[in-house]
Short mmCIF file of C-alpha atoms in Angstrom, two decimals:
data_model
loop_
_atom_site.label_atom_id
_atom_site.label_comp_id
_atom_site.label_asym_id
_atom_site.label_seq_id
_atom_site.Cartn_x
_atom_site.Cartn_y
_atom_site.Cartn_z
CA MET A 16 72.45 -34.82 -22.20
CA SER A 17 71.23 -38.21 -23.37
CA GLU A 18 73.63 -41.12 -23.42
CA SER A 19 74.46 -42.79 -26.65
CA ARG A 20 74.15 -46.58 -26.49
CA PRO A 21 76.72 -48.98 -27.90
CA ASP A 22 76.05 -50.83 -31.13
CA SER A 23 74.73 -54.29 -31.04
CA SER A 24 77.91 -55.40 -33.05
CA PRO A 25 81.19 -53.58 -33.81
CA ASP A 26 80.21 -52.97 -37.39
CA SER A 27 76.63 -51.96 -36.92
CA SER A 28 75.54 -48.30 -37.41
CA PRO A 29 73.67 -46.44 -34.63
CA VAL A 30 71.13 -45.01 -36.99
CA SER A 31 69.56 -47.02 -39.74
CA THR A 32 69.37 -45.12 -43.01
CA SER A 33 68.27 -45.79 -46.48
CA ALA A 34 70.69 -46.15 -49.30
CA GLY A 35 70.08 -42.56 -50.36
CA GLY A 36 70.36 -41.18 -46.88
CA GLY A 37 66.63 -40.37 -46.80
CA VAL A 38 66.36 -40.70 -42.99
CA ALA A 39 69.55 -38.97 -42.04
CA ALA A 40 69.00 -35.70 -44.01
CA PRO A 41 65.57 -34.93 -42.67
CA CYS A 42 66.74 -35.75 -39.07
CA MET A 43 69.66 -33.37 -39.54
CA GLY A 44 67.42 -30.72 -40.93
CA ARG A 45 64.93 -30.93 -38.03
CA PHE A 46 67.83 -30.88 -35.58
CA SER A 47 69.33 -27.72 -37.11
CA SER A 48 65.96 -25.98 -37.16
CA SER A 49 65.28 -26.85 -33.55
CA PHE A 50 68.77 -25.80 -32.49
CA LEU A 51 68.49 -22.39 -34.22
CA ALA A 52 64.94 -21.91 -32.86
CA ARG A 53 66.22 -22.59 -29.20
CA PHE A 54 69.28 -20.38 -29.84
CA ALA A 55 67.23 -17.38 -30.90
CA ALA A 56 64.49 -17.98 -28.36
CA ASN A 57 65.31 -14.81 -26.38
CA PRO A 58 66.55 -11.31 -27.17
CA ALA A 59 70.06 -12.25 -26.12
CA GLY A 60 70.09 -15.04 -28.72
CA LYS A 61 68.76 -12.83 -31.46
CA LEU A 62 71.39 -10.18 -30.68
CA ALA A 63 74.11 -12.75 -30.66
CA LEU A 64 73.04 -14.06 -34.07
CA LEU A 65 72.76 -10.64 -35.56
CA LEU A 66 76.17 -9.53 -34.36
CA LEU A 67 77.70 -12.78 -35.35
CA ALA A 68 76.20 -12.68 -38.82
CA LEU A 69 77.34 -9.05 -39.27
CA THR A 70 80.90 -9.96 -38.19
CA LEU A 71 81.18 -12.95 -40.56
CA LEU A 72 79.62 -10.98 -43.43
CA ALA A 73 82.17 -8.14 -43.01
CA ALA A 74 85.06 -10.59 -42.68
CA PHE A 75 84.28 -12.84 -45.60
CA ALA A 76 82.06 -10.95 -47.95
CA GLY A 77 83.46 -7.48 -47.22
CA PRO A 78 86.71 -7.83 -49.17
CA PHE A 79 84.75 -8.60 -52.34
CA LEU A 80 82.79 -5.40 -51.86
CA ALA A 81 85.60 -3.20 -50.54
CA PRO A 82 86.40 -0.15 -52.68
CA GLN A 83 90.15 -0.80 -52.57
CA ASN A 84 92.67 -3.66 -52.03
CA PRO A 85 94.72 -2.19 -49.15
CA TYR A 86 97.44 -4.86 -49.75
CA ASP A 87 98.15 -3.73 -53.35
CA PRO A 88 100.81 -0.92 -53.24
CA ALA A 89 99.71 0.19 -56.80
CA ALA A 90 96.36 1.14 -55.40
CA LEU A 91 97.73 3.41 -52.79
CA ASP A 92 98.36 7.15 -53.24
CA ILE A 93 100.80 9.13 -50.97
CA LEU A 94 98.56 12.18 -51.37
CA ASP A 95 95.79 10.31 -49.53
CA THR A 96 97.68 9.92 -46.31
CA ARG A 97 95.69 10.37 -43.04
CA LEU A 98 92.53 11.85 -44.59
CA PRO A 99 89.61 12.33 -42.22
CA PRO A 100 86.34 10.32 -42.66
CA GLY A 101 84.29 11.54 -45.69
CA SER A 102 87.21 12.94 -47.63
CA ALA A 103 87.62 12.60 -51.35
CA ALA A 104 90.32 10.39 -52.69
CA ALA A 105 92.83 11.88 -55.23
CA ALA A 106 91.86 9.28 -57.77
CA GLY A 107 88.18 9.58 -57.22
CA GLY A 108 85.77 8.08 -54.67
CA THR A 109 85.34 8.82 -50.97
CA TYR A 110 87.06 7.48 -47.86
CA LEU A 111 84.02 6.87 -45.70
CA LEU A 112 86.10 6.05 -42.57
CA GLY A 113 89.23 7.99 -43.63
CA SER A 114 92.55 6.77 -44.63
CA ASP A 115 95.67 5.76 -42.60
CA GLU A 116 99.33 6.83 -42.70
CA GLN A 117 100.01 4.74 -45.85
CA GLY A 118 97.06 6.15 -47.78
CA ARG A 119 94.89 3.00 -47.45
CA ASP A 120 91.19 3.20 -47.35
CA LEU A 121 90.50 2.46 -43.67
CA LEU A 122 87.18 0.73 -44.34
CA SER A 123 88.79 -1.66 -46.84
CA ALA A 124 91.79 -2.23 -44.60
CA MET A 125 89.38 -3.00 -41.64
CA VAL A 126 87.40 -5.71 -43.45
CA TYR A 127 90.64 -7.30 -44.83
CA GLY A 128 92.11 -7.12 -41.40
CA LEU A 129 89.06 -8.62 -39.67
CA ARG A 130 89.20 -11.63 -42.07
CA LEU A 131 92.93 -12.10 -41.38
CA SER A 132 92.38 -11.87 -37.63
CA LEU A 133 89.54 -14.40 -37.68
CA LEU A 134 91.52 -16.79 -39.83
CA VAL A 135 94.63 -16.72 -37.64
CA ALA A 136 92.69 -16.82 -34.37
CA GLY A 137 90.34 -19.57 -35.66
CA ALA A 138 93.42 -21.68 -36.74
CA GLY A 139 94.98 -21.24 -33.32
CA ALA A 140 91.79 -22.09 -31.39
CA GLY A 141 91.07 -25.01 -33.65
CA LEU A 142 94.53 -26.48 -33.09
CA ALA A 143 94.25 -25.93 -29.35
CA CYS A 144 90.90 -27.70 -29.38
CA LEU A 145 92.24 -30.66 -31.34
CA LEU A 146 95.32 -31.08 -29.21
CA GLY A 147 93.66 -30.42 -25.87
CA ALA A 148 90.70 -32.68 -26.69
CA ALA A 149 92.99 -35.55 -27.68
CA LEU A 150 95.18 -35.19 -24.60
CA GLY A 151 92.24 -34.73 -22.28
CA LEU A 152 90.20 -37.66 -23.59
CA THR A 153 93.10 -40.10 -23.45
CA ALA A 154 94.11 -38.89 -19.94
CA GLY A 155 90.58 -39.42 -18.64
CA TYR A 156 90.20 -42.77 -20.38
CA PHE A 157 93.60 -44.42 -19.61
CA GLY A 158 94.41 -42.60 -16.33
CA GLY A 159 97.61 -43.66 -14.55
CA ARG A 160 100.94 -41.97 -15.40
CA TRP A 161 99.64 -40.53 -18.68
CA GLU A 162 96.88 -38.67 -16.81
CA ARG A 163 99.26 -37.27 -14.27
CA LEU A 164 101.61 -36.14 -17.03
CA VAL A 165 98.92 -34.36 -18.93
CA LEU A 166 97.51 -32.70 -15.86
CA ALA A 167 101.05 -31.57 -14.84
CA LEU A 168 101.67 -30.07 -18.32
CA ALA A 169 98.24 -28.37 -18.21
CA ASP A 170 98.79 -26.90 -14.81
CA LEU A 171 102.27 -25.67 -15.85
CA GLN A 172 100.77 -23.98 -18.96
CA LEU A 173 97.94 -22.40 -17.04
CA SER A 174 100.35 -20.99 -14.40
CA PHE A 175 101.65 -18.52 -17.01
CA PRO A 176 99.64 -15.78 -18.74
CA ALA A 177 98.78 -16.64 -22.29
CA LEU A 178 100.34 -13.46 -23.59
CA LEU A 179 103.60 -14.28 -21.99
CA ILE A 180 103.70 -17.79 -23.49
CA ALA A 181 102.86 -16.44 -26.95
CA LEU A 182 105.47 -13.68 -26.69
CA ALA A 183 108.16 -16.18 -25.62
CA LEU A 184 107.43 -18.59 -28.42
CA LEU A 185 107.26 -15.80 -31.01
CA ALA A 186 110.54 -14.30 -29.72
CA LEU A 187 112.27 -17.71 -30.25
CA SER A 188 110.72 -18.46 -33.61
CA GLY A 189 110.08 -15.08 -35.13
CA PRO A 190 106.94 -13.46 -36.40
CA GLY A 191 104.61 -14.99 -38.98
CA LEU A 192 100.96 -15.84 -39.36
CA PHE A 193 101.50 -19.67 -39.04
CA LYS A 194 103.80 -19.16 -36.00
CA VAL A 195 101.17 -16.91 -34.48
CA ALA A 196 98.58 -19.62 -34.85
CA LEU A 197 100.93 -22.16 -33.19
CA ALA A 198 101.62 -19.73 -30.40
CA LEU A 199 97.90 -19.24 -29.82
CA ALA A 200 97.36 -23.07 -29.71
CA ALA A 201 100.26 -23.53 -27.28
CA SER A 202 98.77 -21.00 -24.98
CA GLN A 203 95.22 -22.34 -25.02
CA TRP A 204 95.32 -26.14 -25.30
CA ALA A 205 95.21 -26.63 -21.52
CA TYR A 206 91.66 -25.30 -21.20
CA PHE A 207 90.34 -27.92 -23.66
CA ALA A 208 92.49 -30.60 -22.15
CA ARG A 209 91.13 -30.16 -18.60
CA SER A 210 87.57 -29.90 -19.77
CA ALA A 211 87.91 -32.96 -22.00
CA ARG A 212 89.43 -34.97 -19.20
CA ALA A 213 86.68 -34.03 -16.72
CA ALA A 214 83.97 -35.06 -19.25
CA ALA A 215 85.82 -38.29 -20.05
CA LEU A 216 85.89 -39.23 -16.34
CA VAL A 217 82.12 -38.74 -16.04
CA GLU A 218 81.34 -40.60 -19.31
CA SER A 219 83.71 -43.50 -18.79
CA GLY A 220 81.76 -44.68 -15.73
CA LYS A 221 78.43 -44.89 -17.49
CA ASP A 222 76.62 -48.07 -18.54
CA TYR A 223 76.99 -47.54 -22.30
CA MET A 224 80.76 -47.53 -21.88
CA ALA A 225 80.75 -50.62 -19.87
CA ALA A 226 78.57 -52.40 -22.39
CA ALA A 227 80.90 -51.29 -25.15
CA ARG A 228 83.92 -52.75 -23.30
CA LEU A 229 82.14 -56.02 -22.92
CA GLN A 230 81.76 -56.19 -26.62
CA GLY A 231 85.53 -56.19 -27.02
CA LEU A 232 85.67 -53.01 -28.96
CA SER A 233 89.22 -51.48 -29.46
CA HIS A 234 90.38 -48.51 -27.39
CA ALA A 235 90.30 -46.30 -30.53
CA ARG A 236 86.69 -47.18 -31.17
CA LEU A 237 85.71 -46.68 -27.59
CA LEU A 238 87.41 -43.26 -27.53
CA TRP A 239 86.38 -41.72 -30.83
CA ARG A 240 83.14 -43.49 -31.55
CA HIS A 241 81.60 -43.58 -28.09
CA LEU A 242 83.47 -41.31 -25.66
CA LEU A 243 84.14 -38.25 -27.81
CA PRO A 244 80.57 -37.65 -29.04
CA ASN A 245 79.36 -37.46 -25.45
CA CYS A 246 82.28 -35.17 -24.45
CA LEU A 247 81.65 -32.57 -27.16
CA PRO A 248 79.19 -30.16 -25.48
CA PRO A 249 81.59 -28.79 -23.00
CA LEU A 250 84.22 -28.44 -25.73
CA LEU A 251 81.76 -26.72 -27.99
CA VAL A 252 81.03 -24.08 -25.30
CA ILE A 253 84.68 -23.58 -24.63
CA LEU A 254 85.68 -23.22 -28.29
CA PRO A 255 83.98 -19.89 -29.12
CA LEU A 256 85.14 -18.41 -25.88
CA GLN A 257 88.67 -19.39 -26.59
CA LEU A 258 88.25 -18.08 -30.16
CA ALA A 259 87.25 -14.65 -28.75
CA ALA A 260 90.32 -14.83 -26.49
CA ALA A 261 92.51 -15.77 -29.37
CA ILE A 262 91.26 -12.82 -31.44
CA SER A 263 92.11 -10.51 -28.60
CA LEU A 264 95.55 -12.16 -28.12
CA GLU A 265 96.37 -12.03 -31.79
CA ALA A 266 95.47 -8.39 -31.89
CA THR A 267 97.75 -7.72 -28.99
CA LEU A 268 100.63 -9.57 -30.61
CA SER A 269 100.09 -7.69 -33.84
CA PHE A 270 99.92 -4.37 -31.87
CA LEU A 271 103.34 -5.24 -30.51
CA GLY A 272 104.66 -6.03 -33.94
CA LEU A 273 104.83 -9.81 -33.58
CA GLY A 274 101.79 -10.86 -35.42
CA ALA A 275 100.66 -10.07 -39.03
CA PRO A 276 103.22 -8.43 -41.27
CA ALA A 277 102.89 -4.69 -42.06
CA THR A 278 102.04 -5.38 -45.68
CA GLU A 279 98.97 -7.46 -44.63
CA PRO A 280 97.86 -5.89 -41.33
CA SER A 281 95.35 -7.37 -39.00
CA LEU A 282 93.11 -5.28 -36.71
CA GLY A 283 95.82 -5.17 -34.05
CA ARG A 284 98.33 -3.83 -36.52
CA LEU A 285 95.89 -1.23 -37.78
CA ILE A 286 95.22 -0.04 -34.31
CA ALA A 287 98.99 0.19 -33.70
CA ASN A 288 99.46 2.14 -36.92
CA GLY A 289 97.20 4.97 -35.60
CA PHE A 290 98.26 4.88 -32.03
CA ALA A 291 100.96 7.67 -32.59
CA TYR A 292 98.33 9.97 -34.09
CA LEU A 293 95.71 9.80 -31.37
CA LEU A 294 96.87 12.95 -29.58
CA SER A 295 97.13 14.84 -32.84
CA GLY A 296 93.38 14.52 -33.48
CA GLN A 297 93.64 11.80 -36.13
CA TYR A 298 91.70 9.41 -33.96
CA TRP A 299 89.98 7.47 -36.72
CA ILE A 300 93.01 5.33 -37.65
CA SER A 301 92.96 3.47 -34.33
CA LEU A 302 89.36 4.06 -33.20
CA TYR A 303 87.37 2.36 -36.06
CA PRO A 304 89.58 -0.78 -36.10
CA GLY A 305 89.30 -0.90 -32.21
CA LEU A 306 85.49 -0.64 -32.50
CA LEU A 307 85.45 -3.50 -35.06
CA LEU A 308 87.56 -5.63 -32.89
CA THR A 309 85.27 -5.01 -29.96
CA LEU A 310 82.32 -5.89 -32.00
CA ALA A 311 83.80 -9.15 -33.12
CA VAL A 312 84.81 -10.23 -29.68
CA THR A 313 81.45 -9.26 -28.25
CA ALA A 314 79.53 -11.11 -30.96
CA ILE A 315 81.54 -14.32 -30.38
CA THR A 316 81.29 -14.05 -26.58
CA LEU A 317 77.45 -13.53 -26.64
CA ALA A 318 77.10 -16.52 -29.06
CA ALA A 319 79.21 -18.64 -26.71
CA ASP A 320 77.06 -17.71 -23.70
CA ARG A 321 73.82 -18.46 -25.66
CA LEU A 322 75.39 -21.84 -26.84
CA ALA A 323 76.06 -22.75 -23.30
CA ALA A 324 72.48 -22.00 -22.37
CA VAL A 325 71.18 -24.17 -25.28
CA LEU A 326 73.42 -27.15 -24.55
CA ASP A 327 72.80 -27.09 -20.84
CA PRO A 328 69.34 -28.43 -19.84
CA ARG A 329 69.54 -26.79 -16.43
CA ARG A 330 69.57 -23.30 -18.13
CA GLN A 331 66.68 -23.90 -20.59
CA GLU A 332 63.97 -21.28 -20.53
CA ASP A 333 60.40 -22.29 -20.36
#
């Protein structure tokens, strides 16, 4: 990773651009094209992009194309309870993947549930990244007692399973989507904090940081303008991995009844709804949401691994 050099003056810009941004836009376009080309340079990258695109398309475009709004009680019919895949609905239409115990079209419930799972897990992983990065960067930059305190808290958090921490917090605060996101952040921030601290320790000793200090720049400018951009690559690699872990954790919490409400089920809640019917042959209620959850986690994990290869020069393919 190339080092960014400090500005010649505190108010100068590192890249000269025209008034209309004519230089910055082509540069960003070339960077994006080059990044995507390197990302999809091998079959693993192409597979990761394909699975990720399908997952995002199903999550955010699927609800607009779904044949039913599973969250609308008026759209449900008790006569359509637990119908097998391919069955005809009482009001017309076909349940391609069957229906659940409440008469919801399972395909519609899955795409709605996938969007909910991604939003809650994304909010939790994003909060964890922001909190962990802020604590880790300041710990590596300032050192001393603050660094020892942050490391002690991170070690304490990592000594407990993430599921146990989330269960304890939700048991105290009660269920709810916002509370689930906070519980996910509280159980994951230490990973970002330790990675940010390690990167900050390496970058703080480099020449560009020493030159920036000699210019008399403030601590805030040194941290967020110079140190943070050079500590981003490891955080960008960890973020999708923790997002995949957050999706699995949110599904587990919802399966246990502590996540999404029953009226707006996530994938974990959908799996739990059909768990009691597995032995009776009505497998589809749990099987298909479970397969979709596996697809989403696999897509994000493959994308994270490919991202690590693109950002790490030592893993670049010829």
